[in-house]
PDB file of C-alpha atoms in Angstrom:
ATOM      1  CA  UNK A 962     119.394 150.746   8.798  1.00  0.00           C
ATOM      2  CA  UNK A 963     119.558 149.406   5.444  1.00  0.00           C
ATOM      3  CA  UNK A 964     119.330 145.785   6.629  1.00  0.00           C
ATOM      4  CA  UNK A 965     115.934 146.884   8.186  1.00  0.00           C
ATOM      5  CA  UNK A 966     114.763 148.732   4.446  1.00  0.00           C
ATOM      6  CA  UNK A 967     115.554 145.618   3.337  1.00  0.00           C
ATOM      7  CA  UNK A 968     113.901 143.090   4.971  1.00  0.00           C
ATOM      8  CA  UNK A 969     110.763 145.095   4.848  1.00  0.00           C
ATOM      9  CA  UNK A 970     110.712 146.370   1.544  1.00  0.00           C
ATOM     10  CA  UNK A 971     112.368 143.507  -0.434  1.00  0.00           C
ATOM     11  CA  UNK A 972     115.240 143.274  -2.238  1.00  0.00           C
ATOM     12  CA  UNK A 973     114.300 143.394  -5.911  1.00  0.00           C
ATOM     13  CA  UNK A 974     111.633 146.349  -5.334  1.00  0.00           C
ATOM     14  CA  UNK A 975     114.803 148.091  -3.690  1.00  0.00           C
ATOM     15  CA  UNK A 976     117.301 147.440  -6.677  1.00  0.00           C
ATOM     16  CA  UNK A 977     114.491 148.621  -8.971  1.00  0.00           C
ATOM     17  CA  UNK A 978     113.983 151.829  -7.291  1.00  0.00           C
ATOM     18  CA  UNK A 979     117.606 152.730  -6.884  1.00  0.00           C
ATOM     19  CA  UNK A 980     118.645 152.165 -10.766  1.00  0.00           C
ATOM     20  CA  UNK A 981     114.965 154.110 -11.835  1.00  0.00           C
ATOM     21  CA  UNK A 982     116.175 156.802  -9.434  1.00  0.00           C
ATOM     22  CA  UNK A 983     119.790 156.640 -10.859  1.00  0.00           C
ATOM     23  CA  UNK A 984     118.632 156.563 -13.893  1.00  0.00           C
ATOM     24  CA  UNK A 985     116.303 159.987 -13.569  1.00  0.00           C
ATOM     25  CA  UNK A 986     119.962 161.438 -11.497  1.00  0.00           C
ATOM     26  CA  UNK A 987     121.990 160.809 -14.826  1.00  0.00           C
ATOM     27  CA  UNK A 988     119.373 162.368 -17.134  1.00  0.00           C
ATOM     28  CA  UNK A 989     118.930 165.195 -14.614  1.00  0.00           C
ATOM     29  CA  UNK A 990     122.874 165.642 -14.810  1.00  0.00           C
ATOM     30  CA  UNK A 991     123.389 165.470 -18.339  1.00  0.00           C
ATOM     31  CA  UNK A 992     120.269 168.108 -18.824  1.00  0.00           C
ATOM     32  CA  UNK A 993     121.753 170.465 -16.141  1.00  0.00           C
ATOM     33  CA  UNK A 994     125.320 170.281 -17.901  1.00  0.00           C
ATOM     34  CA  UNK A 995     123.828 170.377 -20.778  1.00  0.00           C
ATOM     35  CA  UNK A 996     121.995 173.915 -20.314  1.00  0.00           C
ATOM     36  CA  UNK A 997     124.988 175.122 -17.871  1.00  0.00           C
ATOM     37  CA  UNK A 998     125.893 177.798 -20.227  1.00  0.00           C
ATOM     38  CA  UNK A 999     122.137 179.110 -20.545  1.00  0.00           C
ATOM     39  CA  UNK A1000     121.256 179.068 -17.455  1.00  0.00           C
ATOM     40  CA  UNK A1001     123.513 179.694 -14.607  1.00  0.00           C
ATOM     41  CA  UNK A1002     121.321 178.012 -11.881  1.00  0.00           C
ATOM     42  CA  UNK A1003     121.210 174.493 -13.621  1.00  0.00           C
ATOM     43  CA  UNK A1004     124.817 173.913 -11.732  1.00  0.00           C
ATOM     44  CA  UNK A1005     122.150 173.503  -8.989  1.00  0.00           C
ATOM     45  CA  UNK A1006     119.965 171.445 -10.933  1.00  0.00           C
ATOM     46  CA  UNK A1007     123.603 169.068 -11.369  1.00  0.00           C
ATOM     47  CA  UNK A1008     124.143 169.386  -7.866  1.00  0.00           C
ATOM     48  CA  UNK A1009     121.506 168.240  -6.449  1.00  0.00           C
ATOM     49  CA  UNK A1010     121.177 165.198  -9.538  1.00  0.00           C
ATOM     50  CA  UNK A1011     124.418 164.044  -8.141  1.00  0.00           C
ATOM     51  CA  UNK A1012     123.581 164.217  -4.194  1.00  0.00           C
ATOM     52  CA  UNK A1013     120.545 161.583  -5.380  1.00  0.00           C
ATOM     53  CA  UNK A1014     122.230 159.793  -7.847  1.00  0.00           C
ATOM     54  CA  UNK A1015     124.744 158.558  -4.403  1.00  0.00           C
ATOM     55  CA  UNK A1016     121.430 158.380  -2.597  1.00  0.00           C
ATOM     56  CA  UNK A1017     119.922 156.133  -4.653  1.00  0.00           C
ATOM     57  CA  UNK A1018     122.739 154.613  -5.165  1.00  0.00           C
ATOM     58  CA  UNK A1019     123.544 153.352  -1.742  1.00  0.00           C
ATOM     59  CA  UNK A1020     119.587 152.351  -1.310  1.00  0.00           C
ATOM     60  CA  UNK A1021     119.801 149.942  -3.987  1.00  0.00           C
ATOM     61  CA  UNK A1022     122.952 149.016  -6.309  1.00  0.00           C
ATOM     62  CA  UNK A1023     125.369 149.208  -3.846  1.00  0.00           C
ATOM     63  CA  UNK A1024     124.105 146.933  -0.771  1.00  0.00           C
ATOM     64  CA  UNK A1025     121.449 144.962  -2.726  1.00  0.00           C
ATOM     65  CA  UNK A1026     123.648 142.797  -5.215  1.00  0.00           C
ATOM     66  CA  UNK A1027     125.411 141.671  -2.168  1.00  0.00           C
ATOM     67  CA  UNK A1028     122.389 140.059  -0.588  1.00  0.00           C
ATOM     68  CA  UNK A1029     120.971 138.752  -4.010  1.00  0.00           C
ATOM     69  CA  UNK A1030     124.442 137.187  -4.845  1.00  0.00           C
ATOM     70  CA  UNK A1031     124.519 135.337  -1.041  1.00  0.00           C
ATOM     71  CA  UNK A1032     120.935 134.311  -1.609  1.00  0.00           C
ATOM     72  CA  UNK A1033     121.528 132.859  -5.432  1.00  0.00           C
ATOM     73  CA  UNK A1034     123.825 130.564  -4.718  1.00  0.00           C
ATOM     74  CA  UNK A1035     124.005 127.388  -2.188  1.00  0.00           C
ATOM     75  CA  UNK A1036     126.669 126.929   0.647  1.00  0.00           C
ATOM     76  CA  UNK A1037     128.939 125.490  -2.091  1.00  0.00           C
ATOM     77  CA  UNK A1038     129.049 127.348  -4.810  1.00  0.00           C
ATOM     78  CA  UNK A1039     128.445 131.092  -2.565  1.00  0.00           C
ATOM     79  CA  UNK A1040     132.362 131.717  -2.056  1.00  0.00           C
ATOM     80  CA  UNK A1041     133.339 131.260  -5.818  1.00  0.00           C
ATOM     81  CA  UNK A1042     130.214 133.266  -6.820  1.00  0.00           C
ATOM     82  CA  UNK A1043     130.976 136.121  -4.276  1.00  0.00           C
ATOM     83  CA  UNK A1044     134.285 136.423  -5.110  1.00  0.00           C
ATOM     84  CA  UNK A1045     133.047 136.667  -8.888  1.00  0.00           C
ATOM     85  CA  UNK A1046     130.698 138.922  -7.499  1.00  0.00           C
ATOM     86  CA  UNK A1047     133.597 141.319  -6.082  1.00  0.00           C
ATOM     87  CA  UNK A1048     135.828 140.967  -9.154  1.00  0.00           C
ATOM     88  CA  UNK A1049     133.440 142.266 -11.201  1.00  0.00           C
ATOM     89  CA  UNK A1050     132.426 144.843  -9.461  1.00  0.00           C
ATOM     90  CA  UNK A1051     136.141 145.999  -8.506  1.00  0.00           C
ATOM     91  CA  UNK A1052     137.175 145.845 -12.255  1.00  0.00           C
ATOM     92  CA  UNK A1053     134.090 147.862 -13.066  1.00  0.00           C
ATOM     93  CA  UNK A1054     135.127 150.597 -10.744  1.00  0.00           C
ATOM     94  CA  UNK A1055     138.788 150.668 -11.800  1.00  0.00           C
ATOM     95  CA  UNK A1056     137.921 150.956 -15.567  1.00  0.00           C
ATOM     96  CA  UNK A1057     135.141 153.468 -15.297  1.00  0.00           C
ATOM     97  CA  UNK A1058     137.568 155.654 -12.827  1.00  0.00           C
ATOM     98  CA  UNK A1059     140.748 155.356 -15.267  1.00  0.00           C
ATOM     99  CA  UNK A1060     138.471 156.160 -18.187  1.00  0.00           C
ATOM    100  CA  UNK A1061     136.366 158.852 -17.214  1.00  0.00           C
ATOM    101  CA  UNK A1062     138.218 161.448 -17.487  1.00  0.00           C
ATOM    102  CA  UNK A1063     139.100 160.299 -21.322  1.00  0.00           C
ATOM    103  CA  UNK A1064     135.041 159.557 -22.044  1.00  0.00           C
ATOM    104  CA  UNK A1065     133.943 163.138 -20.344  1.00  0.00           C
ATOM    105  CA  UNK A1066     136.705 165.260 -22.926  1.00  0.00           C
ATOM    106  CA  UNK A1067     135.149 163.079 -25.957  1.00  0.00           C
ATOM    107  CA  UNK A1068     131.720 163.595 -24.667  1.00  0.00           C
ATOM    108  CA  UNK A1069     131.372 166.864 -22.660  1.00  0.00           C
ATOM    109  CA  UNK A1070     127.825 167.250 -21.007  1.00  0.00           C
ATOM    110  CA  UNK A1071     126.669 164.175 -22.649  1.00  0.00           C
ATOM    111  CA  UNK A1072     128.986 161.887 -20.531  1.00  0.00           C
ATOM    112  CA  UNK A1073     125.876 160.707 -18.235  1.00  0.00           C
ATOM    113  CA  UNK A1074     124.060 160.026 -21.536  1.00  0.00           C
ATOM    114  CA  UNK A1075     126.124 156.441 -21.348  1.00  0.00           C
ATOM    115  CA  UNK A1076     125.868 155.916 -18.180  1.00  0.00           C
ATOM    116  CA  UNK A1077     121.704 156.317 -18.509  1.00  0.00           C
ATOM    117  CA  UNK A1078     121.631 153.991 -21.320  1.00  0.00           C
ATOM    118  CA  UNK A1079     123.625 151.751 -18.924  1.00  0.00           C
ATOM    119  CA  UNK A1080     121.047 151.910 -16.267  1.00  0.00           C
ATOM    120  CA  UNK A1081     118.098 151.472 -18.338  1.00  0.00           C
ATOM    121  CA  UNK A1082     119.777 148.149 -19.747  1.00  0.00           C
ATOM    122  CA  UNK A1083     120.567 147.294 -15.917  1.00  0.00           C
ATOM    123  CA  UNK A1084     117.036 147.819 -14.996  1.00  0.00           C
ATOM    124  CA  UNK A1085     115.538 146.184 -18.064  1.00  0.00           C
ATOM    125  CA  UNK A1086     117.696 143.270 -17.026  1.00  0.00           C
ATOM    126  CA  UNK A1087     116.570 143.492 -13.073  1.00  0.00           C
ATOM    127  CA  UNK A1088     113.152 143.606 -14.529  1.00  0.00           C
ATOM    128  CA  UNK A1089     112.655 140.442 -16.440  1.00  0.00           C
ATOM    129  CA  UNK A1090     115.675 138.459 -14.933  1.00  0.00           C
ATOM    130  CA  UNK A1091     116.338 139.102 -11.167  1.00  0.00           C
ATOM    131  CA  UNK A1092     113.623 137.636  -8.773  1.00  0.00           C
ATOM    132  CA  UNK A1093     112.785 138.718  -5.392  1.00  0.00           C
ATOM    133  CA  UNK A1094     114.884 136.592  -2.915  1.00  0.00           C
ATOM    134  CA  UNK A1095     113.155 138.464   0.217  1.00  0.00           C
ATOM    135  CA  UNK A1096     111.816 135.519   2.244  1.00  0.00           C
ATOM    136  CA  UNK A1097     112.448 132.418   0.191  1.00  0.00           C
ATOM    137  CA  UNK A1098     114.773 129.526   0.886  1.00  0.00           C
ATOM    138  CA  UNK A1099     117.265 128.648  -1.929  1.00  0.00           C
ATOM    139  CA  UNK A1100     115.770 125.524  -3.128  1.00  0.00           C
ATOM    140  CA  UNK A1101     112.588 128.706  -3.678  1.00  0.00           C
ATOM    141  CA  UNK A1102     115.038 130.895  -5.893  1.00  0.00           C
ATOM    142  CA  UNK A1103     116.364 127.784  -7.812  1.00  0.00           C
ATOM    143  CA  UNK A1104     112.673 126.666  -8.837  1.00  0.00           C
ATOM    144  CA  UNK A1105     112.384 130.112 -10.039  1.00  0.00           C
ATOM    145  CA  UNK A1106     115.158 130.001 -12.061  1.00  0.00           C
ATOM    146  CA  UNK A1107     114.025 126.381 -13.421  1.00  0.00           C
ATOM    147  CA  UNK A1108     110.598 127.820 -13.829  1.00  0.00           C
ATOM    148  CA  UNK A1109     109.121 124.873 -12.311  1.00  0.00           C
ATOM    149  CA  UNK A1110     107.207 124.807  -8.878  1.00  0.00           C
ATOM    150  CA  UNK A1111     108.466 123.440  -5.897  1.00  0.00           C
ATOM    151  CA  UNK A1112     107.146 120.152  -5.124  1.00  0.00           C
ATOM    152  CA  UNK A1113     104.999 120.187  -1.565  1.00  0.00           C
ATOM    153  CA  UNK A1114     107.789 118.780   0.292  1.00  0.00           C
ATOM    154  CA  UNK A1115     111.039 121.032  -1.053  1.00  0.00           C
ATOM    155  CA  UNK A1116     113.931 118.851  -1.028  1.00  0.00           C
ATOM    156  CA  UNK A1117     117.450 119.837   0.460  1.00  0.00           C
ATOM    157  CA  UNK A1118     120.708 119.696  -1.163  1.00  0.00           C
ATOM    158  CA  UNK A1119     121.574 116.738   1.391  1.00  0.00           C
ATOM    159  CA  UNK A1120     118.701 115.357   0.598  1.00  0.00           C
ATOM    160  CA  UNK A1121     119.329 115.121  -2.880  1.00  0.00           C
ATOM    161  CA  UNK A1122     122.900 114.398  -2.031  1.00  0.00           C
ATOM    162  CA  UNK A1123     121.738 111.453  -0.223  1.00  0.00           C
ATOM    163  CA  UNK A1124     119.505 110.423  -3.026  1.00  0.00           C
ATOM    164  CA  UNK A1125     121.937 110.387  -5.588  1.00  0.00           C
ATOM    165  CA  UNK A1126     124.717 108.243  -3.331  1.00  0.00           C
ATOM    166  CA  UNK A1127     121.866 105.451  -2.920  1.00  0.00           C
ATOM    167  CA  UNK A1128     121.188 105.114  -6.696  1.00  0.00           C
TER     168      UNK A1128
END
């Protein structure tokens, strides 16, 4: 299913939409635990933030940095630059679940206050950095990232292998 959202919707517009929506889960939790003690019914307000925060979630940062990351890079480089990719992302996960605990008993209800500043800086960063891969060949997402545009006839990376052995 998500292969299909996807390929119709586009990668980028999917990333962006699951931080936002992350991003409106944390405030929602940290506004509902926040007010617990007021208002017995924001536990529901909390619930329901972290049943879409996992939603969103899985609709955009969780798949989507695996396609980008196979689509960034050339034959090549991909392996190195996915198993970057997965170091990153497993040390990530092992340090925010040894230190949570810790961070939430310094910070009480404001705990999702970081990880909301987090997300904003992760979707600033989407924003103005990450381009939409949905569609375009990689010699595409390299003249993005060179800012130039493609000549008409794109050349390949044997092509420009071949080039550079007759010179």
């Amino acid at each position: 299913l998500q292969v299909f959202l996807v390929e119709k919707a586009g990668r980028r517009s999917l990333f962006l939409a699951g931080l936002m929506g992350m991003l409106i889960s944390a405030v929602a939790m940290t506004v509902g635990l926040a007010l617990l003690s007021q208002f017995a019914w924001m536990s529901y307000v909390s619930m329901v933030a972290i049943f879409l925060f996992v939603i969103f979630f899985e609709v955009g940062p969780g798949p989507i940095p695996w396609f980008i990351v196979a689509e960034l890079f050339s034959q090549g480089p991909r392996p190195a630059a996915i198993a970057i990719a997965s170091f990153c992302n497993w040390a990530c996960n092992f340090i925010v679940g040894m230190c949570f605990q810790y961070i939430a008993d310094l910070c009480g209800p404001y705990v999702f206050v970081i990880f909301a500043a987090l997300l904003l800086v992760f979707f600033l960063f989407a924003c103005f950095k990450v381009p939409e891969t949905k569609g375009k060949s990689f010699e595409e997402i390299a003249a993005v990232f060179r800012r130039k545009k493609l000549p008409a006839k794109a050349m390949t990376e044997l092509e420009d292998l071949r080039g550079s052995e007759e010179a």
